[in-house]
Amino acid sequence: MQGYKLMLLFIILFSGNIFAQKNYLTEETFGAFSEYLSKEFGIACKIPVKFTNMDKYNVMWKVRKNKDKNTGNIYGSIFISSNKECIAMYSAFPRRISKEDIEMRKKRALPIYPRSQIKAEIKTALGLYYYPNHPLNNDSARFDFNDYVTIISGKKAGEMFNADSIYIYEIPGADSVYFFDEYLETIRKKKYPYCTSLFVSKNDRISLDIKLFFTKKGKEKEDKYINLLSKQIWFDEDFKSK
């Protein structure tokens, strides 16, 4: 656990606005988190409708506990629905996407974010991927992105988040994911065997990763919970990154 905290501190101090992120790390409140997203990324966020704040911040999550399977993320704020059927969490580090990065990746035939992260999460869950250049990666296995991911774009994405695209997919075998937080890992094992991921993206600018964990009853109402996020996350149309 101490190693995890040190790694988290390293990531925060060496990305973006150091002063803003240090305040966010030390305060660990939803107010500090939402201010950080707004100032640094132009994303306004609220606690989702019919959810309460769990007062859990900067929690690392991995697709698999296996130490060689590193795909995951750090989530800045975590919420639970009033009926306890769903847990939602927002990424602590939305990913900036530049036109230059997109062009570079196209030239090198590399996957573009968030597709690269989504592909890594799904392939890790399927046992096909560990980390870049790992000898056990199965690059020859057939993998069709569209078999696993639903993409919503245009008017619907704009109405929900003022975004251009929403990527929605299930994490295969989500009962085997892992939280670096003892309480969350305990309740996940007992009650939340399903995980749906959303990447909300503004073209050539930013993507926010959201994870939803469900009980069996909650999973049956997945669309309802996704719709409860509508307008609780909003991309500032005119935001310019620093």
PDB file of C-alpha atoms in Angstrom:
ATOM      1  CA  MET A   1       0.000   0.000   0.000  1.00  0.00           C
ATOM      2  CA  GLN A   2       2.840   2.396   0.745  1.00  0.00           C
ATOM      3  CA  GLY A   3       4.282   1.748  -2.709  1.00  0.00           C
ATOM      4  CA  TYR A   4       0.910   2.580  -4.264  1.00  0.00           C
ATOM      5  CA  LYS A   5       0.779   5.918  -2.407  1.00  0.00           C
ATOM      6  CA  LEU A   6       4.292   6.804  -3.538  1.00  0.00           C
ATOM      7  CA  MET A   7       3.451   5.962  -7.144  1.00  0.00           C
ATOM      8  CA  LEU A   8       0.287   8.064  -6.945  1.00  0.00           C
ATOM      9  CA  LEU A   9       2.228  11.029  -5.588  1.00  0.00           C
ATOM     10  CA  PHE A  10       4.769  10.686  -8.420  1.00  0.00           C
ATOM     11  CA  ILE A  11       2.036  10.668 -11.075  1.00  0.00           C
ATOM     12  CA  ILE A  12       0.318  13.713  -9.625  1.00  0.00           C
ATOM     13  CA  LEU A  13       3.422  15.825  -9.075  1.00  0.00           C
ATOM     14  CA  PHE A  14       4.773  15.210 -12.554  1.00  0.00           C
ATOM     15  CA  SER A  15       1.648  15.827 -14.624  1.00  0.00           C
ATOM     16  CA  GLY A  16      -0.134  19.092 -15.384  1.00  0.00           C
ATOM     17  CA  ASN A  17      -0.527  21.917 -12.875  1.00  0.00           C
ATOM     18  CA  ILE A  18       1.533  20.841  -9.845  1.00  0.00           C
ATOM     19  CA  PHE A  19       0.013  23.340  -7.423  1.00  0.00           C
ATOM     20  CA  ALA A  20      -3.597  22.451  -8.234  1.00  0.00           C
ATOM     21  CA  GLN A  21      -2.922  18.720  -8.063  1.00  0.00           C
ATOM     22  CA  LYS A  22      -1.033  18.953  -4.775  1.00  0.00           C
ATOM     23  CA  ASN A  23      -4.038  20.737  -3.236  1.00  0.00           C
ATOM     24  CA  TYR A  24      -6.368  18.101  -4.612  1.00  0.00           C
ATOM     25  CA  LEU A  25      -4.191  15.279  -3.249  1.00  0.00           C
ATOM     26  CA  THR A  26      -3.921  16.753   0.251  1.00  0.00           C
ATOM     27  CA  GLU A  27      -7.543  17.921   0.616  1.00  0.00           C
ATOM     28  CA  GLU A  28      -9.246  14.792  -0.757  1.00  0.00           C
ATOM     29  CA  THR A  29     -12.728  16.294  -0.915  1.00  0.00           C
ATOM     30  CA  PHE A  30     -15.233  16.275  -3.749  1.00  0.00           C
ATOM     31  CA  GLY A  31     -15.045  20.065  -3.861  1.00  0.00           C
ATOM     32  CA  ALA A  32     -11.284  19.957  -4.437  1.00  0.00           C
ATOM     33  CA  PHE A  33     -11.671  17.193  -7.021  1.00  0.00           C
ATOM     34  CA  SER A  34     -14.405  18.973  -9.017  1.00  0.00           C
ATOM     35  CA  GLU A  35     -12.471  22.263  -8.926  1.00  0.00           C
ATOM     36  CA  TYR A  36      -9.389  20.450 -10.223  1.00  0.00           C
ATOM     37  CA  LEU A  37     -11.318  18.888 -13.142  1.00  0.00           C
ATOM     38  CA  SER A  38     -12.860  22.243 -14.006  1.00  0.00           C
ATOM     39  CA  LYS A  39      -9.674  24.319 -13.906  1.00  0.00           C
ATOM     40  CA  GLU A  40      -7.307  21.796 -15.442  1.00  0.00           C
ATOM     41  CA  PHE A  41      -9.529  20.085 -18.006  1.00  0.00           C
ATOM     42  CA  GLY A  42     -12.684  22.163 -18.508  1.00  0.00           C
ATOM     43  CA  ILE A  43     -14.919  19.409 -17.147  1.00  0.00           C
ATOM     44  CA  ALA A  44     -17.721  20.374 -14.766  1.00  0.00           C
ATOM     45  CA  CYS A  45     -18.852  17.451 -12.617  1.00  0.00           C
ATOM     46  CA  LYS A  46     -21.428  16.839  -9.926  1.00  0.00           C
ATOM     47  CA  ILE A  47     -22.193  13.888  -7.687  1.00  0.00           C
ATOM     48  CA  PRO A  48     -24.481  11.722  -9.864  1.00  0.00           C
ATOM     49  CA  VAL A  49     -28.231  12.008  -9.298  1.00  0.00           C
ATOM     50  CA  LYS A  50     -29.461   9.585  -6.581  1.00  0.00           C
ATOM     51  CA  PHE A  51     -25.882   8.836  -5.502  1.00  0.00           C
ATOM     52  CA  THR A  52     -23.949   9.808  -2.384  1.00  0.00           C
ATOM     53  CA  ASN A  53     -20.246  10.492  -1.982  1.00  0.00           C
ATOM     54  CA  MET A  54     -18.305   7.583  -0.439  1.00  0.00           C
ATOM     55  CA  ASP A  55     -15.428   9.894   0.596  1.00  0.00           C
ATOM     56  CA  LYS A  56     -12.971   7.693  -1.247  1.00  0.00           C
ATOM     57  CA  TYR A  57     -10.329   9.478  -3.317  1.00  0.00           C
ATOM     58  CA  ASN A  58      -7.324   8.583  -5.456  1.00  0.00           C
ATOM     59  CA  VAL A  59      -8.054   4.857  -5.490  1.00  0.00           C
ATOM     60  CA  MET A  60      -6.138   2.654  -7.894  1.00  0.00           C
ATOM     61  CA  TRP A  61      -8.112   0.030  -9.795  1.00  0.00           C
ATOM     62  CA  LYS A  62      -6.777  -2.744 -12.025  1.00  0.00           C
ATOM     63  CA  VAL A  63      -8.448  -5.020 -14.535  1.00  0.00           C
ATOM     64  CA  ARG A  64      -6.731  -7.975 -12.855  1.00  0.00           C
ATOM     65  CA  LYS A  65      -4.839  -8.407  -9.572  1.00  0.00           C
ATOM     66  CA  ASN A  66      -1.982 -10.276 -11.296  1.00  0.00           C
ATOM     67  CA  LYS A  67       1.173  -8.205 -10.718  1.00  0.00           C
ATOM     68  CA  ASP A  68       2.190  -8.553 -14.388  1.00  0.00           C
ATOM     69  CA  LYS A  69      -1.155  -7.237 -15.653  1.00  0.00           C
ATOM     70  CA  ASN A  70      -0.807  -3.505 -15.178  1.00  0.00           C
ATOM     71  CA  THR A  71      -3.799  -2.124 -17.051  1.00  0.00           C
ATOM     72  CA  GLY A  72      -5.908   0.119 -14.835  1.00  0.00           C
ATOM     73  CA  ASN A  73      -6.382   3.686 -13.662  1.00  0.00           C
ATOM     74  CA  ILE A  74      -6.637   5.927 -10.598  1.00  0.00           C
ATOM     75  CA  TYR A  75     -10.094   7.220  -9.708  1.00  0.00           C
ATOM     76  CA  GLY A  76     -10.483  10.558  -8.002  1.00  0.00           C
ATOM     77  CA  SER A  77     -13.983  10.373  -6.563  1.00  0.00           C
ATOM     78  CA  ILE A  78     -16.281   7.416  -5.872  1.00  0.00           C
ATOM     79  CA  PHE A  79     -20.057   7.344  -5.277  1.00  0.00           C
ATOM     80  CA  ILE A  80     -22.733   4.802  -4.349  1.00  0.00           C
ATOM     81  CA  SER A  81     -26.417   4.811  -5.332  1.00  0.00           C
ATOM     82  CA  SER A  82     -28.999   5.299  -2.591  1.00  0.00           C
ATOM     83  CA  ASN A  83     -30.270   1.725  -3.094  1.00  0.00           C
ATOM     84  CA  LYS A  84     -26.681   0.327  -3.091  1.00  0.00           C
ATOM     85  CA  GLU A  85     -27.158  -1.245  -6.526  1.00  0.00           C
ATOM     86  CA  CYS A  86     -24.407   0.743  -8.251  1.00  0.00           C
ATOM     87  CA  ILE A  87     -20.993   2.247  -7.489  1.00  0.00           C
ATOM     88  CA  ALA A  88     -19.689   4.949  -9.854  1.00  0.00           C
ATOM     89  CA  MET A  89     -16.233   6.469 -10.054  1.00  0.00           C
ATOM     90  CA  TYR A  90     -14.592   9.234 -12.093  1.00  0.00           C
ATOM     91  CA  SER A  91     -10.987   9.081 -13.264  1.00  0.00           C
ATOM     92  CA  ALA A  92      -8.553  11.284 -11.358  1.00  0.00           C
ATOM     93  CA  PHE A  93      -6.582  11.974 -14.537  1.00  0.00           C
ATOM     94  CA  PRO A  94      -8.620  12.715 -17.664  1.00  0.00           C
ATOM     95  CA  ARG A  95      -6.407  12.211 -20.700  1.00  0.00           C
ATOM     96  CA  ARG A  96      -5.591  15.212 -22.870  1.00  0.00           C
ATOM     97  CA  ILE A  97      -5.589  14.399 -26.572  1.00  0.00           C
ATOM     98  CA  SER A  98      -3.671  16.644 -28.956  1.00  0.00           C
ATOM     99  CA  LYS A  99      -3.909  16.742 -32.736  1.00  0.00           C
ATOM    100  CA  GLU A 100      -0.150  16.224 -32.837  1.00  0.00           C
ATOM    101  CA  ASP A 101      -0.432  13.020 -30.782  1.00  0.00           C
ATOM    102  CA  ILE A 102      -3.224  11.758 -33.031  1.00  0.00           C
ATOM    103  CA  GLU A 103      -1.181  12.401 -36.179  1.00  0.00           C
ATOM    104  CA  MET A 104       1.908  10.750 -34.690  1.00  0.00           C
ATOM    105  CA  ARG A 105      -0.058   7.646 -33.724  1.00  0.00           C
ATOM    106  CA  LYS A 106      -1.702   7.437 -37.140  1.00  0.00           C
ATOM    107  CA  LYS A 107       1.685   7.566 -38.852  1.00  0.00           C
ATOM    108  CA  ARG A 108       2.988   4.773 -36.631  1.00  0.00           C
ATOM    109  CA  ALA A 109      -0.234   2.750 -36.925  1.00  0.00           C
ATOM    110  CA  LEU A 110      -0.726   2.975 -33.144  1.00  0.00           C
ATOM    111  CA  PRO A 111      -4.150   2.957 -31.455  1.00  0.00           C
ATOM    112  CA  ILE A 112      -5.448   6.398 -30.457  1.00  0.00           C
ATOM    113  CA  TYR A 113      -6.709   7.168 -26.943  1.00  0.00           C
ATOM    114  CA  PRO A 114      -9.253   6.276 -25.615  1.00  0.00           C
ATOM    115  CA  ARG A 115      -9.388   3.289 -27.988  1.00  0.00           C
ATOM    116  CA  SER A 116      -5.895   2.258 -26.880  1.00  0.00           C
ATOM    117  CA  GLN A 117      -6.928   2.137 -23.205  1.00  0.00           C
ATOM    118  CA  ILE A 118     -10.221   0.406 -23.939  1.00  0.00           C
ATOM    119  CA  LYS A 119      -8.477  -2.244 -26.023  1.00  0.00           C
ATOM    120  CA  ALA A 120      -5.880  -2.809 -23.275  1.00  0.00           C
ATOM    121  CA  GLU A 121      -8.596  -3.216 -20.599  1.00  0.00           C
ATOM    122  CA  ILE A 122     -10.636  -5.713 -22.594  1.00  0.00           C
ATOM    123  CA  LYS A 123      -7.638  -7.724 -23.805  1.00  0.00           C
ATOM    124  CA  THR A 124      -6.223  -7.828 -20.260  1.00  0.00           C
ATOM    125  CA  ALA A 125      -9.556  -9.160 -18.987  1.00  0.00           C
ATOM    126  CA  LEU A 126      -9.570 -11.792 -21.736  1.00  0.00           C
ATOM    127  CA  GLY A 127      -6.065 -12.953 -20.789  1.00  0.00           C
ATOM    128  CA  LEU A 128      -4.510 -11.694 -24.041  1.00  0.00           C
ATOM    129  CA  TYR A 129      -2.455  -8.782 -22.682  1.00  0.00           C
ATOM    130  CA  TYR A 130      -0.118  -8.047 -19.766  1.00  0.00           C
ATOM    131  CA  TYR A 131       1.824  -4.877 -20.575  1.00  0.00           C
ATOM    132  CA  PRO A 132       3.730  -3.580 -23.631  1.00  0.00           C
ATOM    133  CA  ASN A 133       6.237  -6.118 -24.996  1.00  0.00           C
ATOM    134  CA  HIS A 134       5.429  -8.746 -22.346  1.00  0.00           C
ATOM    135  CA  PRO A 135       6.383 -12.210 -23.675  1.00  0.00           C
ATOM    136  CA  LEU A 136       2.950 -13.656 -22.846  1.00  0.00           C
ATOM    137  CA  ASN A 137       0.977 -11.061 -24.829  1.00  0.00           C
ATOM    138  CA  ASN A 138      -1.145 -12.865 -27.416  1.00  0.00           C
ATOM    139  CA  ASP A 139      -1.034 -10.495 -30.375  1.00  0.00           C
ATOM    140  CA  SER A 140      -2.126 -13.154 -32.842  1.00  0.00           C
ATOM    141  CA  ALA A 141      -5.566 -13.692 -31.258  1.00  0.00           C
ATOM    142  CA  ARG A 142      -8.469 -12.220 -33.213  1.00  0.00           C
ATOM    143  CA  PHE A 143      -9.816  -9.104 -31.516  1.00  0.00           C
ATOM    144  CA  ASP A 144     -12.538  -6.928 -33.038  1.00  0.00           C
ATOM    145  CA  PHE A 145     -13.009  -3.681 -31.099  1.00  0.00           C
ATOM    146  CA  ASN A 146     -16.600  -3.335 -32.322  1.00  0.00           C
ATOM    147  CA  ASP A 147     -17.563  -6.728 -30.916  1.00  0.00           C
ATOM    148  CA  TYR A 148     -17.122  -5.356 -27.398  1.00  0.00           C
ATOM    149  CA  VAL A 149     -17.697  -1.592 -27.563  1.00  0.00           C
ATOM    150  CA  THR A 150     -20.799   0.497 -28.261  1.00  0.00           C
ATOM    151  CA  ILE A 151     -20.039   4.006 -29.519  1.00  0.00           C
ATOM    152  CA  ILE A 152     -22.573   6.808 -29.128  1.00  0.00           C
ATOM    153  CA  SER A 153     -21.825  10.009 -31.017  1.00  0.00           C
ATOM    154  CA  GLY A 154     -23.510  13.063 -32.433  1.00  0.00           C
ATOM    155  CA  LYS A 155     -26.628  14.557 -30.837  1.00  0.00           C
ATOM    156  CA  LYS A 156     -26.992  12.026 -27.992  1.00  0.00           C
ATOM    157  CA  ALA A 157     -23.380  12.475 -26.783  1.00  0.00           C
ATOM    158  CA  GLY A 158     -23.810  16.245 -26.990  1.00  0.00           C
ATOM    159  CA  GLU A 159     -27.060  16.245 -25.028  1.00  0.00           C
ATOM    160  CA  MET A 160     -25.694  14.031 -22.251  1.00  0.00           C
ATOM    161  CA  PHE A 161     -22.217  15.498 -21.700  1.00  0.00           C
ATOM    162  CA  ASN A 162     -21.560  18.133 -24.391  1.00  0.00           C
ATOM    163  CA  ALA A 163     -19.177  15.490 -25.707  1.00  0.00           C
ATOM    164  CA  ASP A 164     -18.520  14.126 -29.192  1.00  0.00           C
ATOM    165  CA  SER A 165     -18.353  10.409 -28.384  1.00  0.00           C
ATOM    166  CA  ILE A 166     -19.258   7.968 -25.605  1.00  0.00           C
ATOM    167  CA  TYR A 167     -17.625   4.523 -25.563  1.00  0.00           C
ATOM    168  CA  ILE A 168     -19.517   1.925 -23.501  1.00  0.00           C
ATOM    169  CA  TYR A 169     -18.318  -1.610 -22.797  1.00  0.00           C
ATOM    170  CA  GLU A 170     -18.371  -4.337 -20.176  1.00  0.00           C
ATOM    171  CA  ILE A 171     -15.216  -5.584 -18.480  1.00  0.00           C
ATOM    172  CA  PRO A 172     -15.193  -9.370 -19.124  1.00  0.00           C
ATOM    173  CA  GLY A 173     -14.946 -11.390 -15.929  1.00  0.00           C
ATOM    174  CA  ALA A 174     -15.473  -8.286 -13.784  1.00  0.00           C
ATOM    175  CA  ASP A 175     -15.722 -10.386 -10.627  1.00  0.00           C
ATOM    176  CA  SER A 176     -11.910 -10.650 -10.871  1.00  0.00           C
ATOM    177  CA  VAL A 177     -11.030  -6.935 -11.045  1.00  0.00           C
ATOM    178  CA  TYR A 178      -9.058  -5.425  -8.153  1.00  0.00           C
ATOM    179  CA  PHE A 179      -9.208  -2.309  -5.942  1.00  0.00           C
ATOM    180  CA  PHE A 180      -6.172  -1.047  -4.027  1.00  0.00           C
ATOM    181  CA  ASP A 181      -8.559  -0.180  -1.181  1.00  0.00           C
ATOM    182  CA  GLU A 182      -9.492  -2.798   1.392  1.00  0.00           C
ATOM    183  CA  TYR A 183     -13.062  -1.599   1.995  1.00  0.00           C
ATOM    184  CA  LEU A 184     -13.958  -1.233  -1.690  1.00  0.00           C
ATOM    185  CA  GLU A 185     -12.370  -4.568  -2.553  1.00  0.00           C
ATOM    186  CA  THR A 186     -14.338  -6.302   0.226  1.00  0.00           C
ATOM    187  CA  ILE A 187     -17.745  -4.974  -0.825  1.00  0.00           C
ATOM    188  CA  ARG A 188     -16.964  -5.496  -4.508  1.00  0.00           C
ATOM    189  CA  LYS A 189     -16.339  -9.187  -3.902  1.00  0.00           C
ATOM    190  CA  LYS A 190     -19.543  -9.542  -1.884  1.00  0.00           C
ATOM    191  CA  LYS A 191     -22.017  -7.558  -3.997  1.00  0.00           C
ATOM    192  CA  TYR A 192     -20.707  -6.102  -7.278  1.00  0.00           C
ATOM    193  CA  PRO A 193     -19.721  -8.752  -9.856  1.00  0.00           C
ATOM    194  CA  TYR A 194     -20.404  -6.557 -12.910  1.00  0.00           C
ATOM    195  CA  CYS A 195     -18.444  -3.603 -14.293  1.00  0.00           C
ATOM    196  CA  THR A 196     -19.366  -1.311 -17.184  1.00  0.00           C
ATOM    197  CA  SER A 197     -16.927   1.310 -18.409  1.00  0.00           C
ATOM    198  CA  LEU A 198     -17.625   4.608 -20.156  1.00  0.00           C
ATOM    199  CA  PHE A 199     -15.127   6.874 -21.870  1.00  0.00           C
ATOM    200  CA  VAL A 200     -16.631  10.292 -22.567  1.00  0.00           C
ATOM    201  CA  SER A 201     -14.598  12.173 -25.164  1.00  0.00           C
ATOM    202  CA  LYS A 202     -14.331  15.615 -26.710  1.00  0.00           C
ATOM    203  CA  ASN A 203     -12.594  15.297 -30.072  1.00  0.00           C
ATOM    204  CA  ASP A 204      -8.918  16.338 -30.183  1.00  0.00           C
ATOM    205  CA  ARG A 205      -9.076  17.486 -26.569  1.00  0.00           C
ATOM    206  CA  ILE A 206      -9.941  15.295 -23.600  1.00  0.00           C
ATOM    207  CA  SER A 207     -11.403  11.953 -22.458  1.00  0.00           C
ATOM    208  CA  LEU A 208     -12.845  11.086 -19.037  1.00  0.00           C
ATOM    209  CA  ASP A 209     -12.945   7.471 -17.842  1.00  0.00           C
ATOM    210  CA  ILE A 210     -15.963   6.415 -15.723  1.00  0.00           C
ATOM    211  CA  LYS A 211     -16.480   2.993 -14.162  1.00  0.00           C
ATOM    212  CA  LEU A 212     -19.838   1.616 -12.946  1.00  0.00           C
ATOM    213  CA  PHE A 213     -20.051  -1.469 -10.707  1.00  0.00           C
ATOM    214  CA  PHE A 214     -23.365  -3.295 -10.357  1.00  0.00           C
ATOM    215  CA  THR A 215     -25.179  -5.790  -8.205  1.00  0.00           C
ATOM    216  CA  LYS A 216     -27.300  -8.279 -10.147  1.00  0.00           C
ATOM    217  CA  LYS A 217     -30.366  -6.022  -9.769  1.00  0.00           C
ATOM    218  CA  GLY A 218     -28.355  -2.971 -10.700  1.00  0.00           C
ATOM    219  CA  LYS A 219     -27.022  -4.613 -13.861  1.00  0.00           C
ATOM    220  CA  GLU A 220     -30.599  -5.186 -15.011  1.00  0.00           C
ATOM    221  CA  LYS A 221     -31.093  -1.391 -14.845  1.00  0.00           C
ATOM    222  CA  GLU A 222     -27.745  -0.440 -16.385  1.00  0.00           C
ATOM    223  CA  ASP A 223     -29.251   2.011 -18.909  1.00  0.00           C
ATOM    224  CA  LYS A 224     -31.029   3.835 -16.096  1.00  0.00           C
ATOM    225  CA  TYR A 225     -27.779   4.351 -14.191  1.00  0.00           C
ATOM    226  CA  ILE A 226     -25.920   5.518 -17.288  1.00  0.00           C
ATOM    227  CA  ASN A 227     -28.689   8.038 -17.954  1.00  0.00           C
ATOM    228  CA  LEU A 228     -28.414   9.330 -14.375  1.00  0.00           C
ATOM    229  CA  LEU A 229     -24.942  10.581 -15.317  1.00  0.00           C
ATOM    230  CA  SER A 230     -26.411  12.814 -18.010  1.00  0.00           C
ATOM    231  CA  LYS A 231     -25.493  16.493 -17.465  1.00  0.00           C
ATOM    232  CA  GLN A 232     -23.730  15.602 -14.204  1.00  0.00           C
ATOM    233  CA  ILE A 233     -20.546  15.709 -16.279  1.00  0.00           C
ATOM    234  CA  TRP A 234     -20.264  18.564 -18.767  1.00  0.00           C
ATOM    235  CA  PHE A 235     -17.464  19.555 -21.134  1.00  0.00           C
ATOM    236  CA  ASP A 236     -16.855  23.302 -21.405  1.00  0.00           C
ATOM    237  CA  GLU A 237     -17.138  24.129 -25.090  1.00  0.00           C
ATOM    238  CA  ASP A 238     -14.662  27.015 -24.970  1.00  0.00           C
ATOM    239  CA  PHE A 239     -12.058  25.627 -22.568  1.00  0.00           C
ATOM    240  CA  LYS A 240      -8.443  26.027 -23.638  1.00  0.00           C
ATOM    241  CA  SER A 241      -5.824  23.857 -21.931  1.00  0.00           C
ATOM    242  CA  LYS A 242      -2.896  25.662 -20.283  1.00  0.00           C
TER     243      LYS A 242
END
